[in-house]
Coordinates of C-alpha atoms in Angstrom, one line a residue:
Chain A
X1 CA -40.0 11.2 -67.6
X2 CA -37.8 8.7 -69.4
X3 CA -39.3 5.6 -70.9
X4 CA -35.3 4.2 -71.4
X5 CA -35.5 0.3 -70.0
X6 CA -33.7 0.3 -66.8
X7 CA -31.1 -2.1 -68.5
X8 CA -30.3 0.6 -70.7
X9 CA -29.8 3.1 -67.6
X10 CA -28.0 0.7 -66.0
X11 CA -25.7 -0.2 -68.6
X12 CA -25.1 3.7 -69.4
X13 CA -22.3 4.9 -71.8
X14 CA -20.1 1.5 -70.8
X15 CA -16.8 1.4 -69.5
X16 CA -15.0 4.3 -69.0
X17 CA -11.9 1.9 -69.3
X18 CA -10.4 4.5 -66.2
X19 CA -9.9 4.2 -62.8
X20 CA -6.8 1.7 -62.7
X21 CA -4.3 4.7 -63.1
X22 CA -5.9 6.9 -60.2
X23 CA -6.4 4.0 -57.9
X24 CA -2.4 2.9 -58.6
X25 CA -1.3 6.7 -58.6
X26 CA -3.4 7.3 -55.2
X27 CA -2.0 4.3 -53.5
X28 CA 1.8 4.6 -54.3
X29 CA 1.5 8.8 -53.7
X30 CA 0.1 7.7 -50.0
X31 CA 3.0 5.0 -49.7
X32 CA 5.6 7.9 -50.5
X33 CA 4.2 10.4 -48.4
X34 CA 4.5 8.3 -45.2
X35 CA 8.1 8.5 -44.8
X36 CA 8.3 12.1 -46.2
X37 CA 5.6 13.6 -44.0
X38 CA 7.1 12.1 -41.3
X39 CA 10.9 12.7 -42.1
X40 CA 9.3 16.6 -42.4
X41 CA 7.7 16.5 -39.3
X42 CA 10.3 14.9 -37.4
X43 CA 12.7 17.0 -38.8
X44 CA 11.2 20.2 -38.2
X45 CA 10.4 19.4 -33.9
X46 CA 14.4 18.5 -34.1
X47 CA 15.5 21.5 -35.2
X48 CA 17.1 23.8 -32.3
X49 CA 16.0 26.7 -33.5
X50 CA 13.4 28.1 -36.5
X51 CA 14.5 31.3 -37.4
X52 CA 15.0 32.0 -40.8
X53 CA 18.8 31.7 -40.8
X54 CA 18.6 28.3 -39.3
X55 CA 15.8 26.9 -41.5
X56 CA 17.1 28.6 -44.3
X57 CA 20.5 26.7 -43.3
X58 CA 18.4 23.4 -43.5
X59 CA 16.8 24.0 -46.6
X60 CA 20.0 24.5 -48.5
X61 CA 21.4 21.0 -47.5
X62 CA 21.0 19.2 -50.4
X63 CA 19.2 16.3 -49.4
X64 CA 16.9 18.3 -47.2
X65 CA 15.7 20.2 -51.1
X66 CA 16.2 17.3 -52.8
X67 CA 13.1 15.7 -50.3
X68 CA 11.5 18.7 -49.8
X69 CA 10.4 19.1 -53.2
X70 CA 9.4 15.9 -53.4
X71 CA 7.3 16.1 -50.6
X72 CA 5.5 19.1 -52.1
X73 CA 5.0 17.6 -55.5
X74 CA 4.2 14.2 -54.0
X75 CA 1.7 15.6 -51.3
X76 CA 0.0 17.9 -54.2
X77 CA -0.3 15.3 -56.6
X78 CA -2.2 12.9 -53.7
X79 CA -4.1 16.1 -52.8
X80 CA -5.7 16.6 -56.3
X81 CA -6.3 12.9 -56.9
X82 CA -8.6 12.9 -53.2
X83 CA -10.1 15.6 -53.8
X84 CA -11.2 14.9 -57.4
X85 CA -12.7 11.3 -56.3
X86 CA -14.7 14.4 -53.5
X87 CA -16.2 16.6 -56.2
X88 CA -17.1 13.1 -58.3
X89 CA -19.2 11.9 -54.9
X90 CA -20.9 15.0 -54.5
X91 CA -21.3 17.2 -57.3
X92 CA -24.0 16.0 -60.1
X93 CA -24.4 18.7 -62.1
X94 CA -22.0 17.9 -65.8
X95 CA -21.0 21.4 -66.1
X96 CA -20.6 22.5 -62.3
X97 CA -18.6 19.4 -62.1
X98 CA -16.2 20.0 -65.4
X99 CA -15.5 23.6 -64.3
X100 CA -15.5 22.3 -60.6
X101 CA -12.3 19.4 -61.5
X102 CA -10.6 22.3 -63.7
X103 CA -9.8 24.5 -60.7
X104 CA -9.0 21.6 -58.5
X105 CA -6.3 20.6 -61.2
X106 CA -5.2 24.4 -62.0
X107 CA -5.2 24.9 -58.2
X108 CA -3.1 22.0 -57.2
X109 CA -0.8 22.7 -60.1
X110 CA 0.0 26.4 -58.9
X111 CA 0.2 24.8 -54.9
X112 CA 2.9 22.5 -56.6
X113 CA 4.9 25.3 -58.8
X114 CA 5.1 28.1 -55.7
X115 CA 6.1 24.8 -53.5
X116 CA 8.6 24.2 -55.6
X117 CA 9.5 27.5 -56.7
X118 CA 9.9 28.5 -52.8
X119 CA 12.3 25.1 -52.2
X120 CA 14.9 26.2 -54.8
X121 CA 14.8 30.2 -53.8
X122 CA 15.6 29.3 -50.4
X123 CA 18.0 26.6 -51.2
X124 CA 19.7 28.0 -54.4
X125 CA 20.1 31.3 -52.0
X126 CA 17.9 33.6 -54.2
X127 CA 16.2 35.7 -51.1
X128 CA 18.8 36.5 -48.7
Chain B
X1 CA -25.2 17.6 -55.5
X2 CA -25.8 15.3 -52.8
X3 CA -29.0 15.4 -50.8
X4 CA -29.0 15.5 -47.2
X5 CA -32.5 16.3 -46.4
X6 CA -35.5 14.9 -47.8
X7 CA -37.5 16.5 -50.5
X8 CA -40.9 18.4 -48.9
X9 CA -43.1 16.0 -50.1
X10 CA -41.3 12.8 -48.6
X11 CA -41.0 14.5 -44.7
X12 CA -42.2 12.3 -42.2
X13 CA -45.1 13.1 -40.4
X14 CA -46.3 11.8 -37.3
X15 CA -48.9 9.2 -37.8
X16 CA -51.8 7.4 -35.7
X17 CA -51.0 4.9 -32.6
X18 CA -52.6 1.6 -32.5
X19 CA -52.8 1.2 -28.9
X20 CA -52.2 -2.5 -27.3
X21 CA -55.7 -4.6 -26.8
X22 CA -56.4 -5.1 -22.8
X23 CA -55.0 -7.5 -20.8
X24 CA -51.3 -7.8 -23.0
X25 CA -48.8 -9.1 -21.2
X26 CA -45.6 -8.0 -23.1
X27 CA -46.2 -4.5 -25.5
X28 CA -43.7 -3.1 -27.4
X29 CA -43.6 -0.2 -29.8
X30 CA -43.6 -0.8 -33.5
X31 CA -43.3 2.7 -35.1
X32 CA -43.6 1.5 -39.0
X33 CA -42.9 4.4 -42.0
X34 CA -46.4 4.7 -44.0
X35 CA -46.6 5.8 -47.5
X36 CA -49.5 5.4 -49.4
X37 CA -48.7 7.6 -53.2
X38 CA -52.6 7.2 -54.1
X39 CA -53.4 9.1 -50.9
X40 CA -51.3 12.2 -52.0
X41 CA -49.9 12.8 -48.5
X42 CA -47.1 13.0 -46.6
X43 CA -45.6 9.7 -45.4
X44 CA -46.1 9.4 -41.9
X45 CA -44.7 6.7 -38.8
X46 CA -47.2 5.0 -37.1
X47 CA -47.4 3.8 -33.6
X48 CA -48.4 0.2 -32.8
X49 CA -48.8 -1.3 -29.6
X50 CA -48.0 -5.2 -30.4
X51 CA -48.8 -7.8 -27.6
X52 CA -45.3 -9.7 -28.6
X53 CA -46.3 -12.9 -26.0
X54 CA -49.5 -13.2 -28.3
X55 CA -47.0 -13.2 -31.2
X56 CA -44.6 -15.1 -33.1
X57 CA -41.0 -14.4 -32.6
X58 CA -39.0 -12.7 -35.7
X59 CA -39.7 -9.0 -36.7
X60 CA -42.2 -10.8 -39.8
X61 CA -44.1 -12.3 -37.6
X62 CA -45.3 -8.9 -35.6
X63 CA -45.8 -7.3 -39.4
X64 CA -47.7 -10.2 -40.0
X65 CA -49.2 -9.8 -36.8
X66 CA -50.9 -6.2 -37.6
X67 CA -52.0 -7.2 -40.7
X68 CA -54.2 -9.6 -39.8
X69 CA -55.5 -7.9 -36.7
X70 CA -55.1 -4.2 -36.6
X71 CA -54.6 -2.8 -39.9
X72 CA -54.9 -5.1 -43.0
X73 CA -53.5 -1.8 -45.3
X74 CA -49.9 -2.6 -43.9
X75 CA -48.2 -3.4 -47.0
X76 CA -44.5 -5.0 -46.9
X77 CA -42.7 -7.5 -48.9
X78 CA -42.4 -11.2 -47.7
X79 CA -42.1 -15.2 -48.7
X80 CA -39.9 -17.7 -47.3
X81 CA -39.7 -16.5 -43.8
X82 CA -36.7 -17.9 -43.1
X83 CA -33.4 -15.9 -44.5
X84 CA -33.7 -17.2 -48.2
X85 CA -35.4 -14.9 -50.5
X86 CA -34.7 -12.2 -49.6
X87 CA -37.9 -10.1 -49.8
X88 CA -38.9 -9.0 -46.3
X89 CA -35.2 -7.0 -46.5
X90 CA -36.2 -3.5 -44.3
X91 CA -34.3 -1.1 -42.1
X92 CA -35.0 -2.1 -38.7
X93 CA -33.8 0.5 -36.0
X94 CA -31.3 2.0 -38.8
X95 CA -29.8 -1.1 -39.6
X96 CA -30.6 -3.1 -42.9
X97 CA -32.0 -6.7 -42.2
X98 CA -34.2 -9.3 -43.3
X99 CA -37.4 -9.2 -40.8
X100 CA -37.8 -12.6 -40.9
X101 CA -34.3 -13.5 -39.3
X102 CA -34.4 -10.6 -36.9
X103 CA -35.6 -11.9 -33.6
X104 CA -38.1 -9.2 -31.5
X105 CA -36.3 -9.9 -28.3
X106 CA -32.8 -8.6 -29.8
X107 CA -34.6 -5.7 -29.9
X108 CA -35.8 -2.6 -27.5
X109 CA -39.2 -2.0 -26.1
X110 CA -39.4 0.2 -29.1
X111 CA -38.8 -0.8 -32.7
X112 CA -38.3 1.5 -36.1
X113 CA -39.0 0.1 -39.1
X114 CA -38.3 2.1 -42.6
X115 CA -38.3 0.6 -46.1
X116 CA -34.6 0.3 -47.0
X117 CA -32.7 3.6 -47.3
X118 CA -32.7 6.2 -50.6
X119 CA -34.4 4.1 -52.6
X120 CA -38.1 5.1 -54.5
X121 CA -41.2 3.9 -51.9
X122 CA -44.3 1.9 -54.1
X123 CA -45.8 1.6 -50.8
X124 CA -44.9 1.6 -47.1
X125 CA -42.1 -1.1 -47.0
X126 CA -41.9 -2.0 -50.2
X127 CA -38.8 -0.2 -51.9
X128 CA -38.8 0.3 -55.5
X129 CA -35.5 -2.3 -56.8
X130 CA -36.3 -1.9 -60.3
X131 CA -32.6 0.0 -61.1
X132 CA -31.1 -2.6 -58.2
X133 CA -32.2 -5.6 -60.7
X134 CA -31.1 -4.0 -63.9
X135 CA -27.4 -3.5 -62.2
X136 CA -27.5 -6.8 -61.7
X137 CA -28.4 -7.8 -65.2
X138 CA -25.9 -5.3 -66.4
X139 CA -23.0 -7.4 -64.9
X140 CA -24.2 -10.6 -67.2
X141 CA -24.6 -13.1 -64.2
X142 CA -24.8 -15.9 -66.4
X143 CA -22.0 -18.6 -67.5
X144 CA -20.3 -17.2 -70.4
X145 CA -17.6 -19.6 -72.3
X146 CA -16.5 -20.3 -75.5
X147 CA -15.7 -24.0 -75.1
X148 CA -18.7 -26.1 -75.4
X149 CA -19.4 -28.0 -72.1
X150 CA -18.8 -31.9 -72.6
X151 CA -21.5 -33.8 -74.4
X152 CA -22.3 -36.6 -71.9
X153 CA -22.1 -34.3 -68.7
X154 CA -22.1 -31.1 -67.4
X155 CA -19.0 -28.7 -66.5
X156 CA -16.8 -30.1 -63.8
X157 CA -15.0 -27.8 -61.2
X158 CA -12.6 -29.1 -58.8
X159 CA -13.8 -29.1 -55.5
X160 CA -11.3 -26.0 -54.7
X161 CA -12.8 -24.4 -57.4
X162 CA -16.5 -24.7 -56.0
X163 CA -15.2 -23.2 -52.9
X164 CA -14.0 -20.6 -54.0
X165 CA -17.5 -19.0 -55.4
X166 CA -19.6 -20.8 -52.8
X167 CA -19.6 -18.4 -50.7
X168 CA -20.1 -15.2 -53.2
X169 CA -22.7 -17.2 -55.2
X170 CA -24.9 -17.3 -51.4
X171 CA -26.1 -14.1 -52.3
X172 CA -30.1 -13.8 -52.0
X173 CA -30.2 -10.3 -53.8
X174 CA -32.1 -8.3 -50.3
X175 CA -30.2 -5.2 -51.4
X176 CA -29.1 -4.9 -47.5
X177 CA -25.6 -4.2 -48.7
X178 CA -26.4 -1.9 -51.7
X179 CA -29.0 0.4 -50.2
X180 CA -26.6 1.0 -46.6
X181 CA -23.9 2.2 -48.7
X182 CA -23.7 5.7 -48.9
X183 CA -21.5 6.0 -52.4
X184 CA -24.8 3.8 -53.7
X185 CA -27.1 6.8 -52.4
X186 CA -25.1 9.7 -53.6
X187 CA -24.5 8.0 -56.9
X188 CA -26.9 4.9 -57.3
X189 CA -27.2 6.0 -61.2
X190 CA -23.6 5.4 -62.4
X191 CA -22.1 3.4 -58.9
X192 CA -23.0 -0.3 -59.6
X193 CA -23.4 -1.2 -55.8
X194 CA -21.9 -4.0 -53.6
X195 CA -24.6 -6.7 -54.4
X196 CA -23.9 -6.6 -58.2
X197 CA -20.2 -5.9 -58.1
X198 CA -20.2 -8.9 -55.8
X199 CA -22.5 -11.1 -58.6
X200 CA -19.7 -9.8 -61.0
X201 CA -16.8 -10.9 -58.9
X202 CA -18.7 -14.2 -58.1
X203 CA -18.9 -15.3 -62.3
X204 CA -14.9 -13.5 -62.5
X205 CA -13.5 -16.1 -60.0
X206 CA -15.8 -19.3 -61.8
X207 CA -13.3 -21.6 -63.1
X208 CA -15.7 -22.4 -66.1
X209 CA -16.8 -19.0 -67.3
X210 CA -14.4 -17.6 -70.0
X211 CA -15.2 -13.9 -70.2
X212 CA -13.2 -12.8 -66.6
X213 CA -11.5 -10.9 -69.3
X214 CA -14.6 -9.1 -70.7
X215 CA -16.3 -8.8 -67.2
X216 CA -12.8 -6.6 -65.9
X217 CA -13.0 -4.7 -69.0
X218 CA -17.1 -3.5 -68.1
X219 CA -15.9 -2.9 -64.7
X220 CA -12.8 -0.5 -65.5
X221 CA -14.7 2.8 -64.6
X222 CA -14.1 6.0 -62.3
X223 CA -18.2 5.1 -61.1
X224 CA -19.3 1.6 -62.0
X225 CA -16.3 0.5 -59.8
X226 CA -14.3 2.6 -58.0
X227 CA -17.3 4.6 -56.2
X228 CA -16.7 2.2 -53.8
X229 CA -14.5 4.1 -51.0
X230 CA -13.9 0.6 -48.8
X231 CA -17.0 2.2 -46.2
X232 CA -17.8 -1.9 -45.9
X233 CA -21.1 -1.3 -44.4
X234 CA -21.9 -3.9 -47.3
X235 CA -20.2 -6.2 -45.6
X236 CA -21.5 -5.0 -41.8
X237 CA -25.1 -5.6 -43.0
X238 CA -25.3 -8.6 -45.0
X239 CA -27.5 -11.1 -43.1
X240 CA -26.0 -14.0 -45.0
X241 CA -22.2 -12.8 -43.6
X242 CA -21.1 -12.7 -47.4
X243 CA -18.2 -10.3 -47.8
X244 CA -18.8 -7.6 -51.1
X245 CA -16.3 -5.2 -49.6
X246 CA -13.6 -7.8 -50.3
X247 CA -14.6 -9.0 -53.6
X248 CA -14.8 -5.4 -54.6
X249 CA -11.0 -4.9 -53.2
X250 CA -10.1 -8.5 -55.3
X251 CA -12.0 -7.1 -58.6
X252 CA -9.3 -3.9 -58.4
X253 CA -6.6 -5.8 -57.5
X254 CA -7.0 -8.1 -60.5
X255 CA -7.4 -4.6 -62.5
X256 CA -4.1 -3.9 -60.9
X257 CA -2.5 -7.1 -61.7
X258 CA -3.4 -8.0 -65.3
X259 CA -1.6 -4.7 -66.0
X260 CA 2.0 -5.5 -65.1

């Protein structure tokens, strides 16, 4: 039992002065991944053939890594900031949900470097 | 985490029915949420068959109805019976509305009423809007301004300027909008809720306050704020047609804007 005024519940620790950033971030990410998710799509369906010779092919085109990895960085980085505002709704225990936004940024971080990493091995011609 | 199903002791069991007096002409089925906490029971639905020819026409007037003639322990909130205060707001076949504006023939032979959604129950219909009241308080819904107001008259606004909050400032605080919004359920304790975001966005836009400034700055926050996910079933339930979904969306944008 508290006997806190509700005011003072209400009222809370204040203003997190936050929020601005991830509502800017989240909107221009979803803005960018429009014409990269469909370029990707698109881009893929038009290919004559998906082997790995011919993909491979595509990948190394310089434009086609240059977006590539930009797709994967900007599709990760909108990925983490959904699924953060997900574990805020629903998860109400403090520590569960520290730990619990932790992975979600370590996760999406490693999702982002083996993106990226594959993108250059592929273009750069490391795996033959 | 979230709940999505009711704690043991607040399962609805089935209740008694009430049924219609001989000789009615027009019944239809009220099935009304009990809860009495002094009882130490399980709230229950109970049935009443209402005679609606022998009755006035809104929703209030069959609650009022079965209080006076079947069962005087009926307990809901209610005053101006027409729209303005606010205090006969209930969830009426799952949608949240003021009984008194809600006409019975708009509705099936078969009517639920519930108290309004995840809030406490003090009894029946009457939902406990203590932490509802304080977020509004919290959002200081008072003129705040430095400048002190001309000595022979009172603050003038343009007539664009009065038109601007007109609207906004129509709000009868029901808690229709806040208590159908599911961010508000999952997170009523931090999530201010559409009907006090929409107070603070009502004294942001007033050309005589002066503290839009300070009002942005209590709003900047991951929960107070930006719980709300643009769901707008705020906006789908308000029985005054007020729009909180879009104030909310203009209250970021200015966040947006005073920044570059």
């Amino acid at each position: 039992m508290s006997l806190r005024s509700p005011l003072g519940e209400a009222l809370g620790h204040g203003a997190a002065k936050d929020g601005v950033h991830h509502w800017r971030v989240q909107r221009l990410t979803a803005v960018a991944l429009l014409p990269l998710a469909s370029w990707f799509a698109v881009s893929l369906l038009a290919m004559p053939a998906h082997g790995y010779a011919a993909v491979a092919a595509w990948v190394g085109e310089p434009w086609t890594a240059v977006l590539l990895l930009l797709f994967v960085v900007t599709a990760a980085w909108h990925s983490q900031l959904g699924v953060r505002v997900v574990i805020e709704d629903y998860v109400h225990g403090r520590a569960m949900r520290t730990v619990l936004l932790a992975l979600s940024g370590y996760l999406h971080v490693l999702a982002a470097a083996a993106g990226v990493f594959a993108v250059l091995r592929v273009a750069l011609g490391g795996a033959a | 985490m979230a709940e999505f199903r009711l704690p043991a002791n607040s399962r609805i069991r089935t209740g008694v029915t009430h049924e219609a007096p001989p000789g009615a002409r027009e019944v239809r089925k009220l099935r009304i949420y009990r809860f009495d906490p002094s009882s130490g029971q399980n709230p229950r639905l109970d049935t009443f068959e209402l005679d609606v020819a022998d009755c006035g026409p809104m929703v209030l007037d069959a609650l009022i109805r079965i209080k006076a003639s079947v069962d005087s322990s009926l307990t809901f909130r209610r005053s101006c019976r027409e729209g303005i205060c606010g205090s006969c707001a209930m969830n009426i076949d799952g949608v949240n509305r003021l009984a008194c504006t809600t006409s019975l023939h708009d509705l099936g032979r078969e009517i639920r009423i519930y108290p309004l959604p995840h809030m406490p129950v003090v009894k029946d219909l009457v939902a406990d809007l203590t932490q509802f009241y304080a977020q509004y308080a919290s959002v200081k819904p008072w003129l705040q301004a430095q400048t002190p107001p001309p000595p022979d008259s009172e603050r003038l606004q343009s007539k664009e300027e009065q038109e601007r909050i007109d609207r906004p400032a129509a709000c009868i605080l029901c808690a229709c909008c806040s208590t159908a919004c599911p961010s508000y359920w999952w997170n009523s304790d931090r999530y201010l809720g559409p009907a006090a975001l929409l107070a603070a966005y009502r004294w942001i836009i007033d050309s005589r306050d002066e503290a839009s400034g300070e009002r942005l700055d209590a709003l900047e926050d991951p929960f107070k704020l930006y719980r709300c996910h643009t769901i707008m079933n705020c906006t789908d339930v308000c029985p005054k047609d007020l729009n909180p979904a879009k104030a909310i969306a203009e209250i970021k944008k200015m966040l947006v804007q005073r920044q570059s």
